[in-house]
Amino acid sequence: VSRGFDRLLATQEQYVEDFWRRSDVVVENIRPDRTQRTTVEIQQAVRFNLFHILQASARAEDAGVPAKGVTGRAYEGHYFWDTEIYVLPFLAYTSPRIARNLLAFRYSMLPQARARAKQLGHRGALFPWRTISGEEASAYYAAGTAQYHINADIMYALRKYVQATGDEQFLWECGAEMLVETARLWLDLGFYSERKQGKFCINAVTGPDEYNTVVNNNAYTNLMARENLRYAAKTVETLKSNRPDAYAELVETALELSEPKAWARAADNMYVPYDEGLKIIPQDDGFLDREPWDFQNTPSDRYPLLLFYHPLNIYRKQVIKQADVILALFLLGDTFSPEEKKRNFEFYDPLTTGDSSLSSCIEAIVAAQIGDTDKAVRYGMAALLMDLADVGGNVKDGCHIASMGGTWMMLTYGLAGMRDDDGTLAFWPRRAPEDNARLRF
């Protein structure tokens, strides 16, 4: 028994050592007076977050990563889009085998996603908003099932994984089929609107911001759906030209020759809201028409708003739970100029409550990209300490695994200026908060 335990301990030590070799992020020479935290404390917080991602994802085999990992029972162990958007980028670059497992698990859910789409009267497949087995487990459609963007989020993660790893075999064997079915869903869900000059519109959906539900033309959803449609069309055409064997398997799913062109046309004509006066992207068609929330007279102990105000009171107002347009500015970074990012960030930042743990990391990244170092550091520290400092007041329910993944993105994409747009890895670091500060990963 002793020798068996020794072998087990040795393999565990080897596994963990290898994780830190691949995954560690090292910070040096951060002045305490800027963050009120010492460099040692910041380093400990970074590793605390990375360790919990390790714990939550190391055995992701035929399973997903729950929102709370293995630290708590909140959300009943369900997992959401959090995994694909906030955790999978870290895994794709540091633990690609696990990233592949997670995407393969989504692929195994495709039959249930097809059934869900049919139940809602759509073609294609609609992945569940929250699930364990592939069945939809959300009881509230407005802030649950209406978040159709989960389809595009999963396909965004697929593309990120394939570009980061070069694993085109997975794309041919599993990803292409998911792309076909999700593209079908978008084409069926949207329509060409005469009132929008023939643009392709998507109505009655909810974006990442759950304080604005069942809206028309949520900008995040439309932008991400456009990427989904384009990637699907491009992948199918590539298969047809270069991998006729894999293309033949797609044809068996009743793929019609006209479908990829229809997807590309919808993508090229996707409607994205834009306000000429403010020169920003409205979060949705009606967002700018809503009455602004009275932040000045909202007591600090009445946040998060959803715990103290009826949803209808929130839905009528111009107020944001979590980064929505700002998230799109980050994920689709090469689509927008620095000036566009700056205008949109400065408009939406005061309207965002931070009621979601998924906001701070994204706001930190975009703040860094537009050169607002103070906000980049402030939001970055909020993300870094989300659980250790109990920023949201709910760590008793478990750690925020997605926010922890967002912390890695904040450090790499934000402060270090990493870019991987369209599969091209580049760095455009902003000036460090301190002249001799260092960040290594």
Coordinates of C-alpha atoms in Angstrom, one line a residue:
V1 CA 0.0 0.0 0.0
S2 CA 2.8 2.4 0.9
R3 CA 4.6 1.8 -2.4
G4 CA 1.3 2.4 -4.3
F5 CA 0.8 5.7 -2.5
D6 CA 4.3 6.8 -3.2
R7 CA 3.9 6.2 -6.9
L8 CA 0.6 8.0 -6.8
L9 CA 2.2 10.9 -5.0
A10 CA 5.1 11.0 -7.4
T11 CA 2.8 11.2 -10.5
Q12 CA 0.7 13.9 -8.8
E13 CA 3.8 16.0 -8.1
Q14 CA 4.9 15.6 -11.7
Y15 CA 1.5 16.6 -13.0
V16 CA 1.3 19.7 -10.8
E17 CA 4.9 20.7 -11.6
D18 CA 4.2 20.4 -15.3
F19 CA 1.1 22.5 -14.9
W20 CA 3.0 25.4 -13.3
R21 CA 5.7 25.1 -15.9
R22 CA 3.1 25.6 -18.6
S23 CA 0.7 27.9 -16.9
D24 CA 2.4 30.2 -14.3
V25 CA 2.2 33.9 -14.6
V26 CA 4.9 35.8 -12.8
V27 CA 4.6 39.5 -11.7
E28 CA 7.6 41.5 -10.4
N29 CA 8.2 45.0 -9.1
I30 CA 4.6 46.2 -8.7
R31 CA 4.6 49.2 -6.3
P32 CA 2.4 48.7 -3.3
D33 CA 1.2 52.3 -3.3
R34 CA -0.5 51.8 -6.7
T35 CA -2.6 48.8 -5.8
Q36 CA -2.5 48.8 -2.0
R37 CA -1.2 45.2 -2.3
T38 CA 2.4 44.0 -2.2
T39 CA 3.9 42.2 -5.2
V40 CA 4.0 39.0 -3.1
E41 CA 0.2 39.3 -2.4
I42 CA -0.5 39.9 -6.1
Q43 CA 1.6 36.9 -7.1
Q44 CA -0.2 34.7 -4.5
A45 CA -3.6 35.9 -5.9
V46 CA -2.5 35.0 -9.5
R47 CA -1.5 31.5 -8.4
F48 CA -4.6 31.1 -6.3
N49 CA -6.7 31.7 -9.4
L50 CA -4.7 29.4 -11.6
F51 CA -4.7 26.6 -9.0
H52 CA -8.5 26.7 -8.9
I53 CA -8.7 26.5 -12.7
L54 CA -6.4 23.4 -12.5
Q55 CA -8.7 21.9 -9.8
A56 CA -11.8 22.5 -11.8
S57 CA -10.6 21.4 -15.2
A58 CA -7.9 18.7 -14.7
R59 CA -10.4 15.9 -15.0
A60 CA -12.7 17.4 -17.6
E61 CA -13.2 14.1 -19.4
D62 CA -16.8 13.6 -20.6
A63 CA -17.8 16.5 -18.5
G64 CA -17.7 20.3 -18.5
V65 CA -16.3 22.8 -16.0
P66 CA -19.1 24.0 -13.6
A67 CA -19.4 27.7 -12.9
K68 CA -18.1 27.1 -9.4
G69 CA -15.7 24.3 -10.2
V70 CA -15.4 22.0 -7.2
T71 CA -15.6 24.8 -4.7
G72 CA -19.3 25.1 -4.1
R73 CA -22.8 23.9 -5.0
A74 CA -24.1 27.2 -6.5
Y75 CA -25.8 26.8 -9.9
E76 CA -26.4 23.1 -9.0
G77 CA -23.1 22.2 -10.8
H78 CA -24.3 23.5 -14.1
Y79 CA -22.0 25.1 -16.7
F80 CA -22.6 27.9 -19.1
W81 CA -20.9 29.8 -21.8
D82 CA -18.4 30.8 -19.1
T83 CA -16.2 27.8 -20.0
E84 CA -15.8 28.6 -23.7
I85 CA -15.3 32.4 -23.4
Y86 CA -13.5 32.8 -20.2
V87 CA -11.7 29.5 -19.4
L88 CA -11.0 27.8 -22.7
P89 CA -8.5 30.5 -24.0
F90 CA -6.3 29.7 -21.0
L91 CA -6.6 26.0 -21.6
A92 CA -6.0 26.2 -25.3
Y93 CA -2.6 27.8 -24.8
T94 CA -1.5 25.9 -21.6
S95 CA -3.5 22.6 -21.5
P96 CA -4.8 22.0 -25.1
R97 CA -5.7 18.4 -24.3
I98 CA -8.3 19.6 -21.8
A99 CA -9.5 22.3 -24.1
R100 CA -10.1 19.6 -26.7
N101 CA -12.0 17.4 -24.2
L102 CA -14.3 20.3 -23.4
L103 CA -15.1 21.0 -27.0
A104 CA -15.6 17.2 -27.6
F105 CA -18.0 17.2 -24.7
R106 CA -20.0 19.9 -26.4
Y107 CA -20.0 17.9 -29.6
S108 CA -21.4 15.0 -27.7
M109 CA -24.4 17.2 -26.8
L110 CA -25.2 17.9 -30.5
P111 CA -28.2 15.5 -30.5
Q112 CA -29.8 17.2 -27.6
A113 CA -29.0 20.6 -29.1
R114 CA -30.8 19.6 -32.3
A115 CA -33.8 18.5 -30.3
R116 CA -33.8 21.8 -28.4
A117 CA -33.8 23.8 -31.6
K118 CA -36.7 21.7 -33.0
Q119 CA -38.6 22.2 -29.7
L120 CA -38.2 26.0 -30.2
G121 CA -39.2 25.8 -33.9
H122 CA -35.8 26.2 -35.4
R123 CA -33.6 24.4 -37.9
G124 CA -30.1 23.4 -36.8
A125 CA -29.0 23.1 -33.2
L126 CA -29.3 25.3 -30.1
F127 CA -26.9 24.5 -27.3
P128 CA -28.4 24.7 -23.7
W129 CA -27.9 27.9 -21.7
R130 CA -27.1 25.9 -18.5
T131 CA -26.7 22.2 -18.4
I132 CA -25.0 19.1 -17.1
S133 CA -26.2 16.4 -19.5
G134 CA -26.9 18.4 -22.6
E135 CA -30.5 19.1 -21.6
E136 CA -31.6 22.7 -21.0
A137 CA -31.7 23.3 -17.2
S138 CA -32.6 27.0 -17.3
A139 CA -36.0 27.7 -15.8
Y140 CA -36.2 31.4 -16.8
Y141 CA -36.2 31.9 -20.5
A142 CA -35.6 35.7 -20.6
A143 CA -32.2 35.5 -19.0
G144 CA -31.7 31.8 -20.0
T145 CA -32.8 30.2 -23.2
A146 CA -33.1 33.6 -24.9
Q147 CA -29.3 33.9 -24.7
Y148 CA -28.8 32.3 -28.2
H149 CA -25.3 33.8 -28.3
I150 CA -24.1 30.6 -26.6
N151 CA -24.1 28.9 -30.0
A152 CA -21.6 31.6 -31.3
D153 CA -19.6 31.5 -28.1
I154 CA -18.9 27.8 -28.5
M155 CA -18.0 28.2 -32.2
Y156 CA -15.7 31.1 -31.2
A157 CA -14.0 28.8 -28.8
L158 CA -13.7 26.1 -31.4
R159 CA -11.9 28.6 -33.7
K160 CA -9.7 29.8 -31.0
Y161 CA -8.7 26.3 -30.1
V162 CA -8.0 25.2 -33.7
Q163 CA -5.9 28.3 -34.4
A164 CA -3.9 28.1 -31.2
T165 CA -3.1 24.4 -31.6
G166 CA -3.3 23.6 -35.3
D167 CA -5.6 20.7 -34.5
E168 CA -7.5 20.7 -37.8
Q169 CA -8.3 17.0 -37.4
F170 CA -10.8 17.9 -34.6
L171 CA -12.3 20.6 -36.8
W172 CA -12.9 18.1 -39.6
E173 CA -14.2 15.3 -37.3
C174 CA -16.3 17.2 -34.9
G175 CA -16.2 21.0 -35.3
A176 CA -17.5 21.2 -38.9
E177 CA -20.7 19.4 -38.0
M178 CA -21.3 21.8 -35.1
L179 CA -20.6 24.8 -37.4
V180 CA -23.1 23.5 -39.9
E181 CA -25.9 23.2 -37.3
T182 CA -25.2 26.4 -35.5
A183 CA -25.1 28.4 -38.8
R184 CA -28.4 26.8 -39.8
L185 CA -29.9 28.1 -36.5
W186 CA -28.7 31.7 -37.1
L187 CA -30.0 31.7 -40.7
D188 CA -33.4 30.4 -39.5
L189 CA -33.6 32.7 -36.5
G190 CA -32.8 35.9 -38.4
F191 CA -34.4 37.6 -41.3
Y192 CA -33.8 40.3 -43.9
S193 CA -35.6 43.5 -42.7
E194 CA -36.9 46.0 -45.2
R195 CA -37.0 48.6 -42.4
K196 CA -33.3 48.1 -41.9
Q197 CA -32.4 48.5 -45.6
G198 CA -32.4 44.8 -46.2
K199 CA -30.0 44.0 -43.4
F200 CA -30.0 40.6 -41.7
C201 CA -31.6 41.1 -38.2
I202 CA -32.0 38.9 -35.2
N203 CA -34.9 39.8 -32.9
A204 CA -36.0 38.8 -29.4
V205 CA -32.8 37.5 -27.9
T206 CA -30.8 38.3 -24.7
G207 CA -27.1 39.2 -24.8
P208 CA -24.5 38.6 -22.1
D209 CA -26.0 41.6 -20.1
E210 CA -28.9 40.0 -18.3
Y211 CA -30.3 43.5 -17.2
N212 CA -31.6 43.9 -20.8
T213 CA -33.5 40.9 -22.0
V214 CA -35.4 39.7 -25.1
V215 CA -34.2 42.7 -27.2
N216 CA -33.9 43.2 -30.9
N217 CA -30.5 43.2 -32.5
N218 CA -28.3 42.8 -29.5
A219 CA -25.0 44.0 -30.9
Y220 CA -22.9 41.3 -29.2
T221 CA -25.2 38.5 -30.5
N222 CA -25.2 39.9 -34.1
L223 CA -21.5 40.4 -34.2
M224 CA -20.7 36.9 -32.8
A225 CA -23.3 35.3 -35.0
R226 CA -21.7 36.9 -38.0
E227 CA -18.4 35.3 -37.0
N228 CA -20.1 31.9 -36.6
L229 CA -21.7 32.1 -40.0
R230 CA -18.5 33.2 -41.7
Y231 CA -16.4 30.4 -40.0
A232 CA -19.0 27.8 -41.0
A233 CA -19.1 28.9 -44.6
K234 CA -15.3 29.0 -44.8
T235 CA -14.9 25.6 -43.2
V236 CA -17.4 23.9 -45.4
E237 CA -15.8 25.4 -48.5
T238 CA -12.3 24.3 -47.3
L239 CA -13.6 20.8 -46.7
K240 CA -15.1 20.6 -50.1
S241 CA -11.9 21.7 -51.8
N242 CA -9.3 19.9 -49.6
R243 CA -11.0 17.2 -47.6
P244 CA -13.6 15.5 -49.8
D245 CA -13.9 12.6 -47.4
A246 CA -14.8 14.8 -44.5
Y247 CA -17.1 16.9 -46.8
A248 CA -18.9 13.7 -47.8
E249 CA -19.7 13.0 -44.2
L250 CA -21.2 16.5 -43.9
V251 CA -23.4 15.9 -46.9
E252 CA -24.8 13.0 -45.0
T253 CA -26.2 15.5 -42.5
A254 CA -28.4 16.7 -45.4
L255 CA -26.1 19.7 -46.1
E256 CA -27.4 21.5 -49.2
L257 CA -24.9 23.0 -51.7
S258 CA -26.6 26.4 -51.4
E259 CA -26.3 26.6 -47.6
P260 CA -22.7 28.0 -47.2
K261 CA -23.5 30.8 -49.7
A262 CA -26.6 31.7 -47.7
W263 CA -24.6 31.8 -44.5
A264 CA -22.0 34.0 -46.1
R265 CA -24.7 36.4 -47.4
A266 CA -26.3 36.7 -44.0
A267 CA -22.9 37.4 -42.4
D268 CA -22.1 40.0 -45.0
N269 CA -25.4 41.7 -44.5
M270 CA -25.6 41.4 -40.7
Y271 CA -27.1 44.4 -39.0
V272 CA -25.0 46.0 -36.3
P273 CA -26.6 48.9 -34.5
Y274 CA -24.8 52.2 -34.7
D275 CA -25.6 55.7 -33.4
E276 CA -24.2 58.5 -35.6
G277 CA -24.6 61.1 -32.9
L278 CA -22.7 59.3 -30.2
K279 CA -20.6 57.4 -32.7
I280 CA -21.0 54.2 -30.6
I281 CA -22.6 50.8 -31.0
P282 CA -25.9 50.7 -29.1
Q283 CA -26.2 47.6 -27.1
D284 CA -29.5 46.8 -28.9
D285 CA -32.1 48.6 -30.9
G286 CA -33.8 50.1 -27.9
F287 CA -31.0 50.6 -25.4
L288 CA -30.5 54.3 -26.0
D289 CA -34.3 55.0 -25.7
R290 CA -34.4 53.7 -22.1
E291 CA -34.5 56.0 -19.1
P292 CA -31.0 56.1 -17.4
W293 CA -30.8 54.3 -14.0
D294 CA -30.5 56.7 -11.1
F295 CA -27.1 55.7 -9.9
Q296 CA -26.7 58.8 -7.7
N297 CA -29.6 57.8 -5.5
T298 CA -29.0 54.1 -5.4
P299 CA -27.5 53.1 -2.0
S300 CA -24.3 51.1 -2.2
D301 CA -25.9 48.3 -0.2
R302 CA -28.5 47.8 -2.9
Y303 CA -26.2 46.1 -5.3
P304 CA -26.4 43.7 -7.0
L305 CA -29.6 45.3 -8.3
L306 CA -31.2 42.0 -9.2
L307 CA -31.4 41.1 -5.5
F308 CA -33.3 44.3 -4.5
Y309 CA -35.3 45.4 -7.6
H310 CA -37.9 43.6 -9.6
P311 CA -36.5 42.5 -13.0
L312 CA -39.1 44.7 -14.8
N313 CA -37.8 47.8 -13.1
I314 CA -34.3 46.9 -14.2
Y315 CA -35.3 46.0 -17.8
R316 CA -36.9 49.4 -18.4
K317 CA -33.7 51.3 -17.5
Q318 CA -30.4 52.1 -19.1
V319 CA -28.2 50.0 -16.8
I320 CA -25.8 47.1 -17.4
K321 CA -25.1 44.0 -15.3
Q322 CA -22.0 42.8 -17.2
A323 CA -19.9 43.8 -20.1
D324 CA -21.8 43.3 -23.4
V325 CA -20.6 45.5 -26.2
I326 CA -17.3 45.8 -24.4
L327 CA -16.9 42.1 -24.5
A328 CA -17.4 42.1 -28.3
L329 CA -14.8 44.8 -28.6
F330 CA -12.3 42.4 -26.9
L331 CA -13.2 39.1 -28.6
L332 CA -13.4 40.6 -32.1
G333 CA -10.6 43.1 -31.4
D334 CA -9.3 43.4 -35.0
T335 CA -12.8 44.5 -36.1
F336 CA -12.6 47.8 -34.2
S337 CA -10.1 50.7 -34.2
P338 CA -8.6 52.0 -31.0
E339 CA -10.8 55.1 -31.3
E340 CA -14.0 53.0 -31.6
K341 CA -13.0 51.0 -28.5
K342 CA -12.3 54.2 -26.6
R343 CA -15.6 55.9 -27.5
N344 CA -17.6 52.8 -26.6
F345 CA -15.7 52.1 -23.4
E346 CA -16.1 55.6 -22.1
F347 CA -19.9 55.4 -22.9
Y348 CA -20.6 52.0 -21.3
D349 CA -18.2 52.1 -18.4
P350 CA -20.4 54.4 -16.2
L351 CA -23.5 52.4 -16.9
T352 CA -22.0 49.0 -15.9
T353 CA -22.7 48.1 -12.3
G354 CA -20.1 45.3 -11.9
D355 CA -22.9 43.1 -10.5
S356 CA -21.4 40.3 -12.5
S357 CA -18.0 38.7 -11.8
L358 CA -17.5 38.5 -15.5
S359 CA -17.2 42.2 -16.1
S360 CA -14.0 43.4 -14.3
C361 CA -11.6 41.3 -16.3
I362 CA -13.0 42.3 -19.7
E363 CA -13.2 46.0 -18.7
A364 CA -9.6 45.8 -17.6
I365 CA -8.5 44.4 -20.9
V366 CA -10.2 47.0 -23.0
A367 CA -9.0 49.8 -20.6
A368 CA -5.5 48.6 -21.2
Q369 CA -6.0 48.5 -24.9
I370 CA -7.1 52.1 -25.0
G371 CA -4.3 53.3 -22.7
D372 CA -6.4 53.9 -19.5
T373 CA -3.8 52.3 -17.2
D374 CA -5.5 53.4 -14.0
K375 CA -8.8 51.7 -14.9
A376 CA -6.9 48.7 -16.3
V377 CA -5.2 48.2 -12.9
R378 CA -8.3 48.9 -10.8
Y379 CA -10.5 46.6 -12.8
G380 CA -7.7 44.0 -13.0
M381 CA -7.3 44.0 -9.3
A382 CA -11.0 43.5 -8.8
A383 CA -10.9 40.5 -11.1
L384 CA -7.8 39.1 -9.4
L385 CA -9.3 39.4 -5.9
M386 CA -12.8 38.5 -6.8
D387 CA -12.7 35.5 -4.5
L388 CA -9.8 36.1 -2.1
A389 CA -11.2 39.6 -1.2
D390 CA -14.9 38.5 -1.7
V391 CA -15.5 41.4 -4.0
G392 CA -19.0 40.2 -4.9
G393 CA -19.9 39.2 -1.3
N394 CA -20.9 35.7 -2.4
V395 CA -17.7 33.6 -2.2
K396 CA -19.5 31.5 0.4
D397 CA -21.3 29.9 -2.6
G398 CA -18.0 29.0 -4.3
C399 CA -15.3 30.5 -6.4
H400 CA -15.9 32.2 -9.7
I401 CA -14.0 29.9 -12.1
A402 CA -14.8 32.1 -15.2
S403 CA -13.5 35.2 -13.5
M404 CA -10.4 33.3 -12.7
G405 CA -10.0 32.4 -16.3
G406 CA -10.7 36.1 -17.1
T407 CA -7.8 37.0 -14.7
W408 CA -5.4 35.1 -17.0
M409 CA -6.8 36.9 -20.0
M410 CA -6.5 40.3 -18.2
L411 CA -2.8 39.6 -17.6
T412 CA -2.0 38.3 -21.0
Y413 CA -4.3 40.0 -23.4
G414 CA -4.7 43.2 -21.3
L415 CA -1.5 44.2 -19.5
A416 CA 0.9 42.2 -21.8
G417 CA -0.9 43.2 -25.0
M418 CA -1.2 39.7 -26.5
R419 CA -3.2 39.5 -29.7
D420 CA -4.3 36.4 -31.6
D421 CA -6.7 37.8 -34.1
D422 CA -7.5 35.4 -36.9
G423 CA -4.8 33.0 -35.6
T424 CA -1.9 35.4 -35.8
L425 CA 0.0 35.8 -32.5
A426 CA 1.3 39.2 -31.8
F427 CA 2.1 41.5 -28.9
W428 CA 1.3 45.2 -28.5
P429 CA 2.0 45.8 -24.8
R430 CA 0.9 49.0 -23.2
R431 CA 3.3 51.0 -21.0
A432 CA 3.7 49.2 -17.7
P433 CA 2.3 50.9 -14.5
E434 CA 5.9 51.0 -13.2
D435 CA 9.0 51.4 -15.3
N436 CA 10.7 48.3 -13.9
A437 CA 7.5 46.1 -13.6
R438 CA 7.7 42.7 -15.2
L439 CA 5.1 40.2 -16.4
R440 CA 6.2 36.8 -17.5
F441 CA 4.1 33.9 -18.8

